[in-house]
Coordinates of C-alpha atoms in Angstrom, one line a residue:
M1 CA 74.2 36.4 -63.7
R2 CA 73.4 39.2 -60.8
V3 CA 73.4 38.2 -57.6
F4 CA 73.5 40.6 -53.8
S5 CA 75.6 38.8 -51.1
Y6 CA 73.3 39.4 -48.1
G7 CA 74.8 39.9 -45.0
G8 CA 71.7 40.2 -43.1
G9 CA 72.9 43.6 -41.7
V10 CA 71.4 47.3 -42.2
Q11 CA 72.9 47.4 -45.6
S12 CA 72.1 44.4 -47.6
T13 CA 68.8 44.7 -45.8
A14 CA 67.7 48.1 -47.4
A15 CA 69.1 46.5 -51.0
L16 CA 67.0 43.9 -50.3
V17 CA 64.2 46.5 -49.6
L18 CA 65.0 48.3 -53.3
A19 CA 65.2 44.9 -55.3
A20 CA 61.6 44.6 -53.9
A21 CA 60.6 47.6 -55.0
G22 CA 62.5 47.2 -58.2
R23 CA 64.9 50.1 -57.7
I24 CA 67.8 47.7 -58.1
D25 CA 68.4 45.0 -60.7
F26 CA 68.8 41.8 -58.1
G27 CA 66.4 38.8 -57.9
V28 CA 68.8 36.6 -56.1
F29 CA 70.3 37.2 -52.4
L30 CA 72.7 34.5 -51.2
F31 CA 73.2 34.3 -46.8
A32 CA 76.8 32.5 -46.4
N33 CA 75.9 31.5 -42.9
V34 CA 79.2 30.6 -41.3
G35 CA 77.5 28.1 -38.8
D36 CA 74.0 28.6 -36.7
D37 CA 76.2 28.0 -33.7
S38 CA 78.8 31.1 -35.2
E39 CA 76.3 33.6 -36.3
D40 CA 74.7 36.6 -33.8
P41 CA 71.6 34.6 -33.0
A42 CA 70.1 38.3 -33.1
T43 CA 71.2 37.7 -37.5
L44 CA 69.8 34.5 -37.7
A45 CA 66.3 35.0 -35.8
Y46 CA 65.7 38.0 -38.3
L47 CA 66.7 36.2 -41.3
E48 CA 63.7 33.4 -40.3
R49 CA 61.2 35.8 -39.5
Y50 CA 61.5 38.6 -41.5
A51 CA 64.4 38.9 -44.3
K52 CA 63.0 35.5 -45.8
P53 CA 59.5 35.9 -45.4
Y54 CA 59.9 39.5 -46.9
A55 CA 62.0 38.2 -50.2
A56 CA 59.5 35.3 -50.6
L57 CA 56.9 38.1 -50.8
H58 CA 58.2 39.9 -53.5
G59 CA 59.4 37.3 -55.8
I60 CA 63.2 37.1 -54.7
Q61 CA 65.4 34.2 -53.8
L62 CA 66.8 34.3 -50.5
H63 CA 69.3 31.2 -50.9
E64 CA 70.9 30.6 -47.2
L65 CA 74.5 28.8 -48.1
H66 CA 77.1 26.8 -45.7
R67 CA 80.3 25.6 -45.9
Q68 CA 80.9 22.2 -46.6
R69 CA 83.6 19.7 -46.4
R70 CA 84.5 16.9 -49.1
D71 CA 82.4 14.4 -47.0
G72 CA 79.4 16.9 -47.9
S73 CA 78.6 17.5 -43.8
R74 CA 79.0 21.1 -42.8
E75 CA 81.3 22.8 -41.0
T76 CA 81.3 26.1 -39.1
L77 CA 83.6 28.5 -37.9
Y78 CA 82.8 27.9 -34.0
G79 CA 83.7 23.9 -34.4
R80 CA 86.5 24.9 -36.3
L81 CA 87.6 27.2 -33.3
T82 CA 87.2 24.5 -30.7
R83 CA 87.5 21.2 -32.4
D84 CA 89.9 19.1 -30.2
G85 CA 92.9 19.5 -31.4
S86 CA 92.8 22.8 -33.5
R87 CA 95.7 25.2 -33.7
S88 CA 93.7 27.3 -35.9
L89 CA 92.8 30.4 -35.0
P90 CA 91.2 32.0 -38.3
I91 CA 89.2 34.7 -36.4
P92 CA 90.8 38.8 -36.3
V93 CA 92.1 37.9 -32.4
R94 CA 94.5 40.9 -31.2
M95 CA 97.6 39.5 -30.1
S96 CA 99.5 40.3 -27.3
N97 CA 101.7 42.7 -29.2
G98 CA 98.4 44.8 -29.9
A99 CA 98.2 43.6 -33.5
P100 CA 95.9 42.1 -35.5
G101 CA 96.4 38.4 -36.1
T102 CA 96.0 37.1 -39.3
R103 CA 92.6 35.5 -40.5
S104 CA 90.9 33.4 -43.2
C105 CA 87.4 33.2 -41.6
T106 CA 85.8 35.1 -43.9
A107 CA 87.7 34.1 -47.1
D108 CA 87.0 30.5 -46.2
F109 CA 83.3 31.1 -44.9
K110 CA 81.9 33.7 -46.7
I111 CA 83.9 34.8 -50.5
K112 CA 84.5 30.9 -51.0
V113 CA 80.8 29.7 -49.8
I114 CA 79.6 32.4 -52.2
G115 CA 81.9 31.9 -55.0
R116 CA 81.0 27.7 -55.0
W117 CA 77.2 28.8 -55.5
L118 CA 78.4 31.2 -58.2
K119 CA 80.3 28.2 -60.3
T120 CA 78.2 25.9 -59.6
H121 CA 75.9 28.1 -61.6
G122 CA 77.7 29.0 -64.3
A123 CA 79.7 32.1 -63.2
T124 CA 83.5 32.1 -65.2
A125 CA 86.1 34.3 -65.5
D126 CA 84.9 35.1 -69.1
N127 CA 81.6 35.1 -68.3
P128 CA 81.7 36.4 -64.2
A129 CA 78.6 37.0 -61.9
T130 CA 77.8 40.5 -61.1
V131 CA 77.7 40.4 -57.3
G132 CA 76.3 43.3 -55.4
V133 CA 78.1 44.1 -52.1
G134 CA 76.6 46.4 -49.3
I135 CA 78.6 48.7 -48.5
S136 CA 77.1 52.5 -47.7
L137 CA 78.6 55.6 -48.1
D138 CA 80.1 56.2 -44.7
E139 CA 82.0 53.1 -44.9
I140 CA 83.3 53.8 -48.8
D141 CA 86.5 53.4 -47.6
R142 CA 86.1 49.4 -47.5
V143 CA 85.8 49.2 -51.2
N144 CA 89.4 49.3 -51.8
N145 CA 89.9 46.5 -49.2
R146 CA 87.9 44.2 -51.4
R147 CA 89.4 42.0 -54.0
A148 CA 86.8 40.4 -57.1
E149 CA 87.2 37.1 -57.8
S150 CA 87.7 36.2 -61.5
Y151 CA 84.3 34.9 -62.0
E152 CA 82.7 38.1 -60.3
R153 CA 82.2 41.2 -61.4
T154 CA 81.7 43.4 -58.1
V155 CA 79.4 46.2 -57.6
Y156 CA 77.9 48.4 -55.3
P157 CA 74.2 49.6 -55.2
L158 CA 74.2 51.9 -52.6
L159 CA 77.0 53.7 -53.2
D160 CA 75.6 54.2 -57.1
H161 CA 72.4 55.0 -55.8
A162 CA 71.4 58.7 -56.1
P163 CA 72.4 60.4 -53.8
P164 CA 74.5 57.6 -52.3
L165 CA 73.2 55.6 -49.7
R166 CA 74.6 55.8 -46.0
R167 CA 73.6 53.8 -43.0
D168 CA 71.2 55.5 -41.8
D169 CA 69.1 56.2 -45.0
C170 CA 69.4 52.6 -45.4
A171 CA 67.6 52.0 -41.8
R172 CA 64.8 54.8 -43.5
I173 CA 64.3 52.5 -45.8
I174 CA 63.7 49.4 -44.2
A175 CA 61.4 51.5 -41.6
A176 CA 59.4 52.6 -44.6
A177 CA 59.5 49.1 -45.5
G178 CA 57.3 48.0 -42.6
L179 CA 60.6 46.1 -41.5
P180 CA 62.4 46.3 -38.1
V181 CA 65.9 47.7 -38.6
P182 CA 68.1 44.6 -38.4
P183 CA 71.1 44.0 -35.8
K184 CA 74.6 44.6 -37.0
S185 CA 75.6 41.1 -38.6
A186 CA 78.6 39.1 -37.4
C187 CA 79.9 36.6 -35.8
W188 CA 79.0 36.7 -32.2
F189 CA 82.2 35.9 -31.1
C190 CA 84.1 38.7 -34.0
P191 CA 87.0 40.2 -32.5
F192 CA 86.0 43.4 -35.0
R193 CA 82.8 43.7 -32.7
R194 CA 82.9 47.3 -31.6
P195 CA 83.4 47.7 -27.9
A196 CA 79.8 49.3 -27.1
T197 CA 78.3 46.3 -29.2
W198 CA 80.3 44.3 -26.8
A199 CA 79.3 46.4 -23.9
E200 CA 75.4 45.5 -24.9
T201 CA 75.6 42.1 -25.6
R202 CA 77.2 42.0 -22.1
R203 CA 74.1 44.0 -20.5
D204 CA 71.1 42.6 -22.6
R205 CA 73.1 38.8 -23.5
P206 CA 75.2 37.7 -20.4
D207 CA 74.5 34.1 -21.7
L208 CA 76.2 35.7 -24.7
F209 CA 79.2 37.3 -23.5
A210 CA 79.8 34.6 -21.3
R211 CA 80.0 32.0 -23.9
A212 CA 82.9 34.5 -25.9
C213 CA 85.1 35.4 -22.7
D214 CA 84.9 30.8 -22.6
L215 CA 86.0 30.7 -26.1
E216 CA 88.3 33.4 -25.5
N217 CA 89.6 31.1 -22.2
L218 CA 89.9 27.9 -24.2
L219 CA 91.8 29.6 -27.0
N220 CA 94.2 30.9 -24.4
A221 CA 94.4 27.6 -22.4
R222 CA 95.7 25.5 -25.9
R223 CA 98.1 28.6 -26.7
A224 CA 99.3 28.1 -23.0
V225 CA 100.5 24.4 -23.5
L226 CA 101.9 25.3 -27.0
G227 CA 103.8 28.0 -25.2
K228 CA 102.6 30.9 -26.8
D229 CA 101.6 34.5 -25.8
P230 CA 97.7 35.0 -25.2
V231 CA 95.1 36.6 -27.8
W232 CA 91.9 38.6 -27.3
L233 CA 88.8 39.4 -28.4
T234 CA 89.1 43.5 -28.0
R235 CA 92.5 45.7 -28.3
F236 CA 92.8 45.9 -24.7
N237 CA 95.1 43.5 -24.3
R238 CA 93.4 41.5 -21.8
P239 CA 90.6 39.2 -21.1
L240 CA 87.1 40.2 -22.4
A241 CA 85.6 39.9 -19.0
D242 CA 87.9 42.5 -17.8
A243 CA 88.1 44.4 -20.7
I244 CA 84.4 45.2 -21.0
G245 CA 82.0 46.6 -18.7
T246 CA 78.1 47.4 -19.2
A247 CA 77.1 49.7 -21.9
Q248 CA 76.6 52.7 -18.9
D249 CA 80.3 52.3 -18.8
M250 CA 81.0 53.5 -22.0
L251 CA 83.1 56.8 -22.3
P252 CA 83.4 59.2 -25.5
G253 CA 86.4 58.1 -27.9
F254 CA 85.6 54.2 -26.6
D255 CA 83.9 53.0 -29.5
D256 CA 86.5 53.6 -32.9
D257 CA 87.1 49.6 -33.6
A258 CA 87.3 48.9 -37.5
L259 CA 85.0 46.8 -39.2
C260 CA 86.1 43.6 -41.4
D261 CA 87.6 45.6 -44.4
N262 CA 86.2 43.9 -47.4
G263 CA 82.1 44.1 -47.0
A264 CA 81.5 40.1 -46.4
C265 CA 80.3 40.9 -43.0
F266 CA 78.9 43.7 -41.3
T267 CA 76.3 44.4 -44.1

């Protein structure tokens, strides 16, 4: 079994184009949707308008997967965060001392969801699936942080390409196929979003930025009741609305946050 972990962003869309052209050997792409209320709306729009039709046109299976509760209903990441009485903080918020909080979002809503599909379709420790991950050369440090599960063998087609591909190369491959270059994929409230991305969201999608501010306020209102320090969606140790200006206000060196370190998001 050979599948590609499709993140909905630039690198994995380039991999989709390469697969359609027969330049890499993947006929199945798996997109783990953490929730229609959680994924960036621009990513979901690109998936429906461009990625799915392109995959179908070229005979590639692109499956959209969701996290299922035991009763069969869907669970979303935003739903887990905002559920009444929830104390869960599965996203990598910044603690008041500046340290990143622990997180389970990628494991629970991406890796395990894809893993369930693989095991349902026959992947085992004795017969592991080959899983392609869209990490490009300029993010090669992310490779060492991705732990392979027993039922999978992880490969990196963009790095194995001759020559290895960078993010800019991926954008050119997508454009050459006649597709628009997708936005960077991540949850719209992800604390790993770069400050410049937050600033662009504030400028171009103020309603979405306001929702992120409301979520941060909700999390901190609950923590205050529990007598805990506040947490933040950026590294700046203050509310999102105060920490982020508009894109025109960005200063050199401001945009240096790290991405999610295992390759399941931002690809």
